[in-house]
PDB file of C-alpha atoms and ligand atoms in Angstrom:
ATOM      1  CA  MET A   1     118.355  86.489  60.663  1.00 91.00           C
ATOM      2  CA  SER A   2     116.673  87.124  57.353  1.00 91.00           C
ATOM      3  CA  GLY A   3     113.961  89.749  57.009  1.00 90.00           C
ATOM      4  CA  GLU A   4     111.609  87.002  55.936  1.00 92.00           C
ATOM      5  CA  GLU A   5     112.246  84.930  59.061  1.00 93.00           C
ATOM      6  CA  LEU A   6     111.888  88.010  61.296  1.00 94.00           C
ATOM      7  CA  ALA A   7     108.574  88.867  59.647  1.00 95.00           C
ATOM      8  CA  ARG A   8     107.357  85.295  60.122  1.00 96.00           C
ATOM      9  CA  ARG A   9     108.312  85.198  63.799  1.00 96.00           C
ATOM     10  CA  LEU A  10     106.886  88.624  64.558  1.00 94.00           C
ATOM     11  CA  GLY A  11     103.740  88.065  62.509  1.00 96.00           C
ATOM     12  CA  CYS A  12     104.167  91.208  60.429  1.00 96.00           C
ATOM     13  CA  SER A  13     105.133  92.169  56.880  1.00 95.00           C
ATOM     14  CA  ARG A  14     108.734  92.468  55.632  1.00 92.00           C
ATOM     15  CA  ALA A  15     108.103  96.174  55.088  1.00 94.00           C
ATOM     16  CA  ALA A  16     107.174  96.494  58.768  1.00 96.00           C
ATOM     17  CA  VAL A  17     110.406  94.701  59.759  1.00 94.00           C
ATOM     18  CA  TRP A  18     112.403  97.064  57.567  1.00 92.00           C
ATOM     19  CA  LYS A  19     110.737 100.067  59.196  1.00 95.00           C
ATOM     20  CA  ARG A  20     111.512  98.776  62.694  1.00 93.00           C
ATOM     21  CA  ILE A  21     115.129  98.110  61.733  1.00 94.00           C
ATOM     22  CA  ALA A  22     115.419 101.680  60.452  1.00 94.00           C
ATOM     23  CA  ALA A  23     113.896 103.007  63.693  1.00 93.00           C
ATOM     24  CA  LEU A  24     116.331 100.962  65.789  1.00 92.00           C
ATOM     25  CA  ARG A  25     119.252 102.258  63.723  1.00 92.00           C
ATOM     26  CA  ARG A  26     118.093 105.800  64.386  1.00 91.00           C
ATOM     27  CA  ARG A  27     118.151 104.971  68.117  1.00 86.00           C
ATOM     28  CA  GLY A  28     121.786 103.911  67.910  1.00 87.00           C
ATOM     29  CA  TYR A  29     121.538 100.165  67.270  1.00 91.00           C
ATOM     30  CA  ARG A  30     124.132  98.975  64.748  1.00 93.00           C
ATOM     31  CA  ILE A  31     122.384  96.449  62.550  1.00 95.00           C
ATOM     32  CA  ASP A  32     124.311  95.084  59.604  1.00 92.00           C
ATOM     33  CA  GLY A  33     122.168  93.880  56.725  1.00 86.00           C
ATOM     34  CA  ARG A  34     123.363  91.712  53.864  1.00 77.00           C
ATOM     35  CA  ARG A  35     121.148  90.388  51.130  1.00 72.00           C
ATOM     36  CA  ALA A  36     122.179  86.788  51.698  1.00 76.00           C
ATOM     37  CA  GLY A  37     123.046  86.816  55.398  1.00 78.00           C
ATOM     38  CA  GLY A  38     120.050  88.732  56.700  1.00 89.00           C
ATOM     39  CA  TYR A  39     120.299  91.157  59.586  1.00 93.00           C
ATOM     40  CA  THR A  40     122.965  91.013  62.304  1.00 93.00           C
ATOM     41  CA  LEU A  41     122.802  92.996  65.528  1.00 91.00           C
ATOM     42  CA  ALA A  42     126.386  94.297  65.719  1.00 92.00           C
ATOM     43  CA  ALA A  43     126.142  96.729  68.623  1.00 89.00           C
ATOM     44  CA  MET A  44     123.616  98.131  71.069  1.00 86.00           C
ATOM     45  CA  PRO A  45     123.692 101.720  72.245  1.00 88.00           C
ATOM     46  CA  ASP A  46     125.208 102.328  75.667  1.00 91.00           C
ATOM     47  CA  ARG A  47     121.897 103.184  77.287  1.00 92.00           C
ATOM     48  CA  LEU A  48     119.926 101.841  80.240  1.00 95.00           C
ATOM     49  CA  GLY A  49     116.442 101.830  78.723  1.00 91.00           C
ATOM     50  CA  PRO A  50     114.067  98.871  79.174  1.00 90.00           C
ATOM     51  CA  ALA A  51     115.086  97.368  75.809  1.00 87.00           C
ATOM     52  CA  GLU A  52     118.803  97.500  76.605  1.00 91.00           C
ATOM     53  CA  LEU A  53     118.262  96.176  80.134  1.00 94.00           C
ATOM     54  CA  ALA A  54     115.846  93.383  79.210  1.00 93.00           C
ATOM     55  CA  PRO A  55     118.545  90.786  78.389  1.00 91.00           C
ATOM     56  CA  HIS A  56     120.196  91.476  81.764  1.00 95.00           C
ATOM     57  CA  LEU A  57     117.195  91.390  84.092  1.00 95.00           C
ATOM     58  CA  GLN A  58     117.078  88.188  86.116  1.00 92.00           C
ATOM     59  CA  GLY A  59     114.554  88.657  88.907  1.00 91.00           C
ATOM     60  CA  ALA A  60     111.024  89.975  89.365  1.00 92.00           C
ATOM     61  CA  TRP A  61     112.045  93.645  89.403  1.00 95.00           C
ATOM     62  CA  ARG A  62     111.442  94.389  85.745  1.00 93.00           C
ATOM     63  CA  ARG A  63     109.403  97.580  85.689  1.00 95.00           C
ATOM     64  CA  ILE A  64     111.900 100.141  84.508  1.00 96.00           C
ATOM     65  CA  HIS A  65     110.985 103.789  83.965  1.00 97.00           C
ATOM     66  CA  TRP A  66     113.804 105.265  81.917  1.00 96.00           C
ATOM     67  CA  PHE A  67     114.601 108.934  81.280  1.00 97.00           C
ATOM     68  CA  GLU A  68     117.203 110.609  79.127  1.00 95.00           C
ATOM     69  CA  GLU A  69     117.145 113.373  81.719  1.00 97.00           C
ATOM     70  CA  THR A  70     115.255 114.114  84.916  1.00 98.00           C
ATOM     71  CA  ASP A  71     115.751 116.261  88.008  1.00 98.00           C
ATOM     72  CA  SER A  72     116.148 113.315  90.382  1.00 98.00           C
ATOM     73  CA  THR A  73     115.099 109.674  90.049  1.00 98.00           C
ATOM     74  CA  GLN A  74     114.135 109.892  93.748  1.00 98.00           C
ATOM     75  CA  ARG A  75     111.492 112.481  92.922  1.00 98.00           C
ATOM     76  CA  VAL A  76     110.129 110.447  90.011  1.00 98.00           C
ATOM     77  CA  ALA A  77     110.009 107.266  92.115  1.00 98.00           C
ATOM     78  CA  ARG A  78     108.197 109.095  94.906  1.00 98.00           C
ATOM     79  CA  ASP A  79     105.556 110.349  92.466  1.00 98.00           C
ATOM     80  CA  LEU A  80     105.140 106.830  91.081  1.00 98.00           C
ATOM     81  CA  ALA A  81     104.847 105.463  94.631  1.00 98.00           C
ATOM     82  CA  ARG A  82     102.106 107.955  95.459  1.00 97.00           C
ATOM     83  CA  ALA A  83     100.299 106.959  92.264  1.00 98.00           C
ATOM     84  CA  GLY A  84     100.321 103.312  93.432  1.00 97.00           C
ATOM     85  CA  ALA A  85     103.281 101.790  91.539  1.00 98.00           C
ATOM     86  CA  PRO A  86     104.210  98.319  92.812  1.00 97.00           C
ATOM     87  CA  GLU A  87     107.253  97.203  94.757  1.00 97.00           C
ATOM     88  CA  GLY A  88     110.328  96.678  92.613  1.00 97.00           C
ATOM     89  CA  THR A  89     109.540  99.559  90.244  1.00 97.00           C
ATOM     90  CA  ALA A  90     112.853 101.120  89.229  1.00 97.00           C
ATOM     91  CA  VAL A  91     113.531 104.586  87.849  1.00 98.00           C
ATOM     92  CA  ILE A  92     116.716 105.079  85.871  1.00 98.00           C
ATOM     93  CA  ALA A  93     118.036 108.247  84.241  1.00 98.00           C
ATOM     94  CA  GLU A  94     121.004 108.876  81.972  1.00 97.00           C
ATOM     95  CA  ARG A  95     121.439 112.259  83.596  1.00 97.00           C
ATOM     96  CA  GLN A  96     120.057 114.092  86.649  1.00 98.00           C
ATOM     97  CA  THR A  97     119.874 117.847  86.839  1.00 98.00           C
ATOM     98  CA  SER A  98     119.332 117.870  90.636  1.00 98.00           C
ATOM     99  CA  GLY A  99     120.762 114.541  91.792  1.00 98.00           C
ATOM    100  CA  ARG A 100     120.491 114.315  95.555  1.00 97.00           C
ATOM    101  CA  GLY A 101     123.006 112.855  98.002  1.00 96.00           C
ATOM    102  CA  ARG A 102     122.845 112.166 101.728  1.00 93.00           C
ATOM    103  CA  LEU A 103     122.720 115.008 104.242  1.00 87.00           C
ATOM    104  CA  GLY A 104     121.334 117.478 101.735  1.00 90.00           C
ATOM    105  CA  ARG A 105     124.310 117.221  99.379  1.00 92.00           C
ATOM    106  CA  GLN A 106     124.186 117.171  95.593  1.00 94.00           C
ATOM    107  CA  TRP A 107     124.984 114.045  93.599  1.00 96.00           C
ATOM    108  CA  HIS A 108     127.110 114.814  90.542  1.00 93.00           C
ATOM    109  CA  SER A 109     125.156 113.200  87.675  1.00 95.00           C
ATOM    110  CA  PRO A 110     126.729 113.726  84.217  1.00 94.00           C
ATOM    111  CA  PRO A 111     125.092 111.962  81.224  1.00 94.00           C
ATOM    112  CA  GLY A 112     125.741 108.504  79.860  1.00 91.00           C
ATOM    113  CA  LEU A 113     128.584 107.409  82.134  1.00 95.00           C
ATOM    114  CA  ASN A 114     127.108 106.177  85.376  1.00 97.00           C
ATOM    115  CA  LEU A 115     124.092 104.575  87.000  1.00 98.00           C
ATOM    116  CA  TYR A 116     121.399 106.686  88.669  1.00 98.00           C
ATOM    117  CA  CYS A 117     118.655 104.421  89.890  1.00 98.00           C
ATOM    118  CA  SER A 118     115.839 104.567  92.444  1.00 98.00           C
ATOM    119  CA  VAL A 119     113.976 101.456  93.521  1.00 98.00           C
ATOM    120  CA  LEU A 120     110.532 101.642  95.095  1.00 98.00           C
ATOM    121  CA  LEU A 121     109.920  99.245  97.991  1.00 98.00           C
ATOM    122  CA  ARG A 122     106.893  98.624 100.169  1.00 98.00           C
ATOM    123  CA  PRO A 123     108.415  96.680 103.057  1.00 97.00           C
ATOM    124  CA  PRO A 124     106.239  95.465 105.944  1.00 95.00           C
ATOM    125  CA  LEU A 125     108.553  97.168 108.461  1.00 94.00           C
ATOM    126  CA  VAL A 126     108.252  99.667 111.281  1.00 93.00           C
ATOM    127  CA  PRO A 127     109.967 102.974 110.400  1.00 94.00           C
ATOM    128  CA  GLY A 128     112.789 102.301 112.901  1.00 92.00           C
ATOM    129  CA  ALA A 129     113.938  99.286 110.893  1.00 93.00           C
ATOM    130  CA  VAL A 130     114.272 101.140 107.607  1.00 94.00           C
ATOM    131  CA  PRO A 131     117.921 102.220 108.118  1.00 92.00           C
ATOM    132  CA  GLN A 132     118.804  98.522 107.973  1.00 94.00           C
ATOM    133  CA  LEU A 133     117.545  98.550 104.412  1.00 95.00           C
ATOM    134  CA  ALA A 134     120.277 101.026 103.573  1.00 94.00           C
ATOM    135  CA  LEU A 135     122.837  98.495 104.784  1.00 95.00           C
ATOM    136  CA  VAL A 136     121.169  95.738 102.783  1.00 97.00           C
ATOM    137  CA  ALA A 137     121.424  97.923  99.681  1.00 97.00           C
ATOM    138  CA  GLY A 138     125.073  98.681 100.498  1.00 97.00           C
ATOM    139  CA  ALA A 139     125.908  94.979 100.639  1.00 97.00           C
ATOM    140  CA  ALA A 140     124.153  94.484  97.290  1.00 98.00           C
ATOM    141  CA  VAL A 141     126.082  97.321  95.622  1.00 98.00           C
ATOM    142  CA  ALA A 142     129.423  96.120  97.015  1.00 98.00           C
ATOM    143  CA  ALA A 143     128.685  92.561  95.869  1.00 98.00           C
ATOM    144  CA  ALA A 144     127.657  93.710  92.378  1.00 98.00           C
ATOM    145  CA  VAL A 145     130.806  95.844  92.077  1.00 98.00           C
ATOM    146  CA  ALA A 146     133.043  92.975  93.188  1.00 97.00           C
ATOM    147  CA  GLU A 147     131.337  90.434  90.908  1.00 97.00           C
ATOM    148  CA  GLU A 148     131.140  92.638  87.812  1.00 95.00           C
ATOM    149  CA  THR A 149     134.638  94.127  87.985  1.00 95.00           C
ATOM    150  CA  GLY A 150     136.669  91.751  90.170  1.00 95.00           C
ATOM    151  CA  ALA A 151     137.693  94.833  92.182  1.00 94.00           C
ATOM    152  CA  ARG A 152     137.980  94.745  95.952  1.00 94.00           C
ATOM    153  CA  ALA A 153     134.922  96.665  97.114  1.00 96.00           C
ATOM    154  CA  ALA A 154     134.617  98.070 100.606  1.00 96.00           C
ATOM    155  CA  ILE A 155     131.726  99.584 102.550  1.00 96.00           C
ATOM    156  CA  LYS A 156     132.181 102.613 104.760  1.00 94.00           C
ATOM    157  CA  TRP A 157     129.308 102.728 107.253  1.00 93.00           C
ATOM    158  CA  PRO A 158     126.524 103.229 106.672  1.00 89.00           C
ATOM    159  CA  ASN A 159     126.665 102.625 102.950  1.00 88.00           C
ATOM    160  CA  ASP A 160     129.334 104.364 100.934  1.00 95.00           C
ATOM    161  CA  VAL A 161     130.983 101.869  98.604  1.00 97.00           C
ATOM    162  CA  LEU A 162     134.685 102.417  97.996  1.00 97.00           C
ATOM    163  CA  VAL A 163     137.231 100.975  95.613  1.00 97.00           C
ATOM    164  CA  GLY A 164     140.899 101.810  96.106  1.00 94.00           C
ATOM    165  CA  GLY A 165     139.943 103.961  99.099  1.00 93.00           C
ATOM    166  CA  ARG A 166     137.739 106.252  96.989  1.00 94.00           C
ATOM    167  CA  LYS A 167     133.953 106.460  96.923  1.00 96.00           C
ATOM    168  CA  VAL A 168     132.431 104.907  93.807  1.00 97.00           C
ATOM    169  CA  ALA A 169     128.823 104.564  94.961  1.00 98.00           C
ATOM    170  CA  GLY A 170     126.373 106.160  97.346  1.00 97.00           C
ATOM    171  CA  ILE A 171     122.936 105.223  98.617  1.00 97.00           C
ATOM    172  CA  LEU A 172     120.131 107.507  99.709  1.00 97.00           C
ATOM    173  CA  VAL A 173     117.150 105.971 101.493  1.00 97.00           C
ATOM    174  CA  GLU A 174     113.991 108.026 101.804  1.00 97.00           C
ATOM    175  CA  MET A 175     110.689 106.908 103.234  1.00 96.00           C
ATOM    176  CA  ASP A 176     107.096 107.932 103.565  1.00 96.00           C
ATOM    177  CA  SER A 177     105.606 106.627 106.803  1.00 95.00           C
ATOM    178  CA  GLU A 178     103.302 107.056 109.747  1.00 93.00           C
ATOM    179  CA  MET A 179     104.562 106.495 113.306  1.00 89.00           C
ATOM    180  CA  GLU A 180     104.041 102.753 113.091  1.00 90.00           C
ATOM    181  CA  ARG A 181     103.722 101.952 109.423  1.00 92.00           C
ATOM    182  CA  VAL A 182     105.862 102.476 106.372  1.00 96.00           C
ATOM    183  CA  HIS A 183     104.002 103.485 103.212  1.00 96.00           C
ATOM    184  CA  HIS A 184     106.964 103.199 100.922  1.00 98.00           C
ATOM    185  CA  VAL A 185     110.736 103.426 100.824  1.00 98.00           C
ATOM    186  CA  ILE A 186     112.784 104.720  97.924  1.00 98.00           C
ATOM    187  CA  VAL A 187     116.318 103.419  97.731  1.00 98.00           C
ATOM    188  CA  GLY A 188     118.400 105.670  95.505  1.00 98.00           C
ATOM    189  CA  ILE A 189     121.649 104.228  94.229  1.00 98.00           C
ATOM    190  CA  GLY A 190     124.297 106.185  92.368  1.00 98.00           C
ATOM    191  CA  VAL A 191     127.296 104.273  91.005  1.00 98.00           C
ATOM    192  CA  ASN A 192     130.183 105.967  89.214  1.00 97.00           C
ATOM    193  CA  LEU A 193     130.888 103.526  86.415  1.00 97.00           C
ATOM    194  CA  ASN A 194     132.806 104.892  83.439  1.00 96.00           C
ATOM    195  CA  GLY A 195     133.670 108.542  84.108  1.00 93.00           C
ATOM    196  CA  PRO A 196     137.338 109.513  83.947  1.00 91.00           C
ATOM    197  CA  ARG A 197     138.652 111.119  87.120  1.00 87.00           C
ATOM    198  CA  SER A 198     138.657 114.426  85.195  1.00 87.00           C
ATOM    199  CA  SER A 199     134.853 114.236  84.914  1.00 85.00           C
ATOM    200  CA  PHE A 200     134.538 114.806  88.696  1.00 88.00           C
ATOM    201  CA  PRO A 201     134.411 118.310  90.116  1.00 87.00           C
ATOM    202  CA  ARG A 202     137.895 119.273  91.344  1.00 89.00           C
ATOM    203  CA  ASP A 203     136.965 119.154  95.042  1.00 87.00           C
ATOM    204  CA  LEU A 204     135.775 115.533  94.723  1.00 87.00           C
ATOM    205  CA  ARG A 205     138.750 114.096  92.847  1.00 85.00           C
ATOM    206  CA  THR A 206     140.719 112.905  95.870  1.00 87.00           C
ATOM    207  CA  LYS A 207     137.696 111.311  97.520  1.00 91.00           C
ATOM    208  CA  ALA A 208     135.570 110.024  94.646  1.00 94.00           C
ATOM    209  CA  SER A 209     136.310 107.849  91.668  1.00 95.00           C
ATOM    210  CA  SER A 210     134.694 105.528  89.134  1.00 97.00           C
ATOM    211  CA  LEU A 211     134.998 101.808  88.578  1.00 97.00           C
ATOM    212  CA  ARG A 212     136.682 102.435  85.251  1.00 97.00           C
ATOM    213  CA  ALA A 213     139.218 104.847  86.757  1.00 96.00           C
ATOM    214  CA  GLU A 214     140.050 102.330  89.505  1.00 96.00           C
ATOM    215  CA  THR A 215     140.149  99.129  87.443  1.00 96.00           C
ATOM    216  CA  GLY A 216     141.219 100.435  84.032  1.00 96.00           C
ATOM    217  CA  ARG A 217     138.319  98.631  82.373  1.00 95.00           C
ATOM    218  CA  ARG A 218     135.076  99.984  80.949  1.00 95.00           C
ATOM    219  CA  VAL A 219     131.985  98.653  82.696  1.00 96.00           C
ATOM    220  CA  ASP A 220     129.056  97.351  80.639  1.00 95.00           C
ATOM    221  CA  ARG A 221     126.412  99.592  82.211  1.00 97.00           C
ATOM    222  CA  ALA A 222     123.410  97.453  81.308  1.00 96.00           C
ATOM    223  CA  ALA A 223     125.048  94.253  82.583  1.00 96.00           C
ATOM    224  CA  PHE A 224     126.063  96.004  85.798  1.00 97.00           C
ATOM    225  CA  THR A 225     122.558  97.356  86.336  1.00 97.00           C
ATOM    226  CA  GLY A 226     121.004  93.917  85.829  1.00 97.00           C
ATOM    227  CA  ARG A 227     123.460  92.393  88.274  1.00 97.00           C
ATOM    228  CA  LEU A 228     122.834  95.107  90.839  1.00 98.00           C
ATOM    229  CA  LEU A 229     119.045  94.813  90.703  1.00 98.00           C
ATOM    230  CA  ALA A 230     119.286  91.021  91.060  1.00 97.00           C
ATOM    231  CA  ALA A 231     121.754  91.341  93.953  1.00 98.00           C
ATOM    232  CA  PHE A 232     119.516  93.814  95.754  1.00 98.00           C
ATOM    233  CA  GLU A 233     116.312  91.880  95.144  1.00 98.00           C
ATOM    234  CA  ALA A 234     117.857  88.658  96.517  1.00 98.00           C
ATOM    235  CA  ARG A 235     119.198  90.324  99.677  1.00 98.00           C
ATOM    236  CA  TYR A 236     115.996  92.285 100.213  1.00 98.00           C
ATOM    237  CA  GLY A 237     114.004  89.033 100.072  1.00 98.00           C
ATOM    238  CA  ARG A 238     116.320  87.392 102.603  1.00 97.00           C
ATOM    239  CA  PHE A 239     116.160  90.457 104.851  1.00 97.00           C
ATOM    240  CA  LEU A 240     112.340  90.435 104.873  1.00 97.00           C
ATOM    241  CA  SER A 241     112.088  86.744 105.659  1.00 96.00           C
ATOM    242  CA  ALA A 242     115.081  86.250 107.983  1.00 95.00           C
ATOM    243  CA  GLY A 243     115.994  89.723 109.254  1.00 93.00           C
ATOM    244  CA  PHE A 244     119.203  91.718 109.110  1.00 92.00           C
ATOM    245  CA  GLU A 245     121.174  88.730 110.474  1.00 91.00           C
ATOM    246  CA  SER A 246     120.908  87.195 106.990  1.00 93.00           C
ATOM    247  CA  VAL A 247     122.972  90.004 105.448  1.00 93.00           C
ATOM    248  CA  ARG A 248     125.121  91.012 108.378  1.00 92.00           C
ATOM    249  CA  ALA A 249     128.067  88.635 107.843  1.00 92.00           C
ATOM    250  CA  GLU A 250     128.402  89.734 104.235  1.00 95.00           C
ATOM    251  CA  TRP A 251     128.162  93.394 105.210  1.00 94.00           C
ATOM    252  CA  GLU A 252     130.841  92.939 107.900  1.00 92.00           C
ATOM    253  CA  ALA A 253     133.123  91.209 105.401  1.00 94.00           C
ATOM    254  CA  PHE A 254     132.929  94.280 103.133  1.00 96.00           C
ATOM    255  CA  SER A 255     133.300  96.791 105.977  1.00 94.00           C
ATOM    256  CA  CYS A 256     136.523  98.779 105.855  1.00 92.00           C
ATOM    257  CA  LEU A 257     136.105 100.489 109.207  1.00 92.00           C
ATOM    258  CA  THR A 258     136.348  97.660 111.717  1.00 90.00           C
ATOM    259  CA  GLY A 259     139.328  98.342 113.996  1.00 91.00           C
ATOM    260  CA  THR A 260     139.946 101.891 112.759  1.00 92.00           C
ATOM    261  CA  GLU A 261     139.766 105.077 114.808  1.00 93.00           C
ATOM    262  CA  VAL A 262     136.972 107.298 113.533  1.00 93.00           C
ATOM    263  CA  ARG A 263     135.098 110.444 114.301  1.00 92.00           C
ATOM    264  CA  VAL A 264     131.355 110.474 113.656  1.00 91.00           C
ATOM    265  CA  ALA A 265     129.528 113.735 113.171  1.00 88.00           C
ATOM    266  CA  GLY A 266     125.974 112.937 114.219  1.00 81.00           C
ATOM    267  CA  PRO A 267     122.793 114.788 115.090  1.00 78.00           C
ATOM    268  CA  ASP A 268     123.969 115.095 118.738  1.00 76.00           C
ATOM    269  CA  GLY A 269     127.516 116.264 117.984  1.00 84.00           C
ATOM    270  CA  ASP A 270     130.838 114.487 117.355  1.00 88.00           C
ATOM    271  CA  VAL A 271     131.786 111.126 118.807  1.00 90.00           C
ATOM    272  CA  ALA A 272     135.247 109.584 118.456  1.00 90.00           C
ATOM    273  CA  GLY A 273     136.264 105.979 119.002  1.00 93.00           C
ATOM    274  CA  ARG A 274     137.481 102.682 117.562  1.00 94.00           C
ATOM    275  CA  VAL A 275     135.006 100.779 115.396  1.00 94.00           C
ATOM    276  CA  LEU A 276     134.014  97.433 116.926  1.00 93.00           C
ATOM    277  CA  GLY A 277     131.461  96.475 114.285  1.00 91.00           C
ATOM    278  CA  LEU A 278     127.721  96.469 113.795  1.00 91.00           C
ATOM    279  CA  ASP A 279     125.006  95.978 116.364  1.00 90.00           C
ATOM    280  CA  ASP A 280     122.101  93.614 115.649  1.00 86.00           C
ATOM    281  CA  ASP A 281     120.042  96.451 114.194  1.00 87.00           C
ATOM    282  CA  GLY A 282     122.816  97.891 112.016  1.00 89.00           C
ATOM    283  CA  ALA A 283     123.994 100.606 114.431  1.00 91.00           C
ATOM    284  CA  LEU A 284     127.759 101.211 114.489  1.00 92.00           C
ATOM    285  CA  ARG A 285     129.474 100.184 117.746  1.00 94.00           C
ATOM    286  CA  LEU A 286     132.391 102.314 118.896  1.00 94.00           C
ATOM    287  CA  ALA A 287     134.814 101.707 121.766  1.00 95.00           C
ATOM    288  CA  GLN A 288     135.617 104.953 123.543  1.00 91.00           C
ATOM    289  CA  PRO A 289     138.930 105.731 125.253  1.00 86.00           C
ATOM    290  CA  ASP A 290     137.342 105.211 128.716  1.00 88.00           C
ATOM    291  CA  GLY A 291     136.420 101.649 127.761  1.00 89.00           C
ATOM    292  CA  SER A 292     132.716 102.282 127.282  1.00 93.00           C
ATOM    293  CA  THR A 293     130.860 101.310 124.111  1.00 94.00           C
ATOM    294  CA  VAL A 294     128.530 103.645 122.236  1.00 93.00           C
ATOM    295  CA  ARG A 295     126.033 102.941 119.506  1.00 92.00           C
ATOM    296  CA  ILE A 296     125.781 105.304 116.553  1.00 91.00           C
ATOM    297  CA  VAL A 297     122.564 105.167 114.556  1.00 88.00           C
ATOM    298  CA  ALA A 298     123.178 108.044 112.152  1.00 85.00           C
ATOM    299  CA  GLY A 299     126.063 110.245 111.143  1.00 87.00           C
ATOM    300  CA  GLU A 300     128.975 110.947 108.865  1.00 88.00           C
ATOM    301  CA  VAL A 301     132.136 108.958 109.554  1.00 91.00           C
ATOM    302  CA  THR A 302     135.614 110.394 109.084  1.00 90.00           C
ATOM    303  CA  VAL A 303     138.586 108.090 109.441  1.00 87.00           C
ATOM    304  CA  ARG A 304     141.113 109.582 111.855  1.00 76.00           C
ATOM    305  CA  GLU A 305     144.549 110.780 110.708  1.00 66.00           C
ATOM    306  CA  GLY A 306     147.011 107.947 110.120  1.00 59.00           C
ATOM    307  CA  TYR A 307     144.351 105.382 109.194  1.00 55.00           C
ATOM    308  CA  ARG A 308     143.635 104.693 105.564  1.00 55.00           C
ATOM    309  CA  VAL A 309     140.678 102.626 104.498  1.00 56.00           C
ATOM    310  CA  ARG A 310     141.458  99.887 102.019  1.00 51.00           C
TER     311      ARG A 310
HETATM  312  C1  BTN B   1     125.205 109.704  98.919  1.00 74.96           C
HETATM  313  O1  BTN B   1     125.229 110.889  99.241  1.00 74.96           O
HETATM  314  O2  BTN B   1     126.173 108.973  99.093  1.00 74.96           O
HETATM  315  C2  BTN B   1     123.965 109.127  98.286  1.00 74.96           C
HETATM  316  C3  BTN B   1     123.898 109.377  96.813  1.00 74.96           C
HETATM  317  C4  BTN B   1     122.660 108.819  96.133  1.00 74.96           C
HETATM  318  C5  BTN B   1     122.590 109.206  94.676  1.00 74.96           C
HETATM  319  C6  BTN B   1     121.484 108.524  93.952  1.00 74.96           C
HETATM  320  S1  BTN B   1     121.604 108.687  92.202  1.00 74.96           S
HETATM  321  C7  BTN B   1     120.025 108.004  92.012  1.00 74.96           C
HETATM  322  C8  BTN B   1     119.157 108.593  93.101  1.00 74.96           C
HETATM  323  N1  BTN B   1     118.616 109.877  92.672  1.00 74.96           N
HETATM  324  C9  BTN B   1     119.100 110.881  93.411  1.00 74.96           C
HETATM  325  O3  BTN B   1     118.790 112.082  93.257  1.00 74.96           O
HETATM  326  N2  BTN B   1     119.949 110.437  94.331  1.00 74.96           N
HETATM  327  C10 BTN B   1     120.081 108.986  94.278  1.00 74.96           C
END
């Protein structure tokens, strides 16, 4: 588009357009300019800021707080929640210096390769129902991975997302509540998108991977993020109006554990058994050798020797 046309549409001078173009170039936008042909946007920087995400956002969740670097997007989202930010506010960082995983672990968060995102929710739920939200988010991540890359995504209860048997995404759900009322929930989602296997710490390389390492194709990070937010928002809406039943069939279809022998390290010790599936509230049902069935509401699942998850 010509500078003249841009100035007309934006209601500013041609000098102002030129200044903005120069500023965008400094931020990594490749804008070709020819006297006759006007300006052409040739390439956008690989960044997840509001401007880069805007063309990919489909739903109502459009408030994006973007950081080049932060300690943890969970911490930022919690501060925003306490300051009154509305539901659907998302915090995204290019890099986290203290990325947090489940069970007090760290989440490896190198710059510019992956997605580190925390979404603030204010669901009208009792605290006991919040773990179901983690499953809802898991289904959304698995669906976004499958749709964006064509890869076969699997969920390992409660919400690790695997491709090729390796973990490519994790979800951390934290809440602030009273006994009977939830103030807010922060759903933290980390997805390994474009890092080569060598970018993972040595001890993670057999268990963790990225979508690029598994599929051989680079993922458009902004497009993926837009798809993920839309997928999560849609399932969250269904969950609030129709309950976990509305997401359960999809979750079960992604589950890679059904029928496998597992060991679950939980708050009350280890339990072993064969996975039967999910209970109505999202608990994992295990068949024990004596024929009894147990429900697991929290814990870390290890697949027993001889079984390999898909
Ligand atoms: C897991 O252990 O599987 C959960 C990992 C969750 C990581 C994400 S990255 C964005 C958000 N910020 C954090 O510090 N953690 C979550």
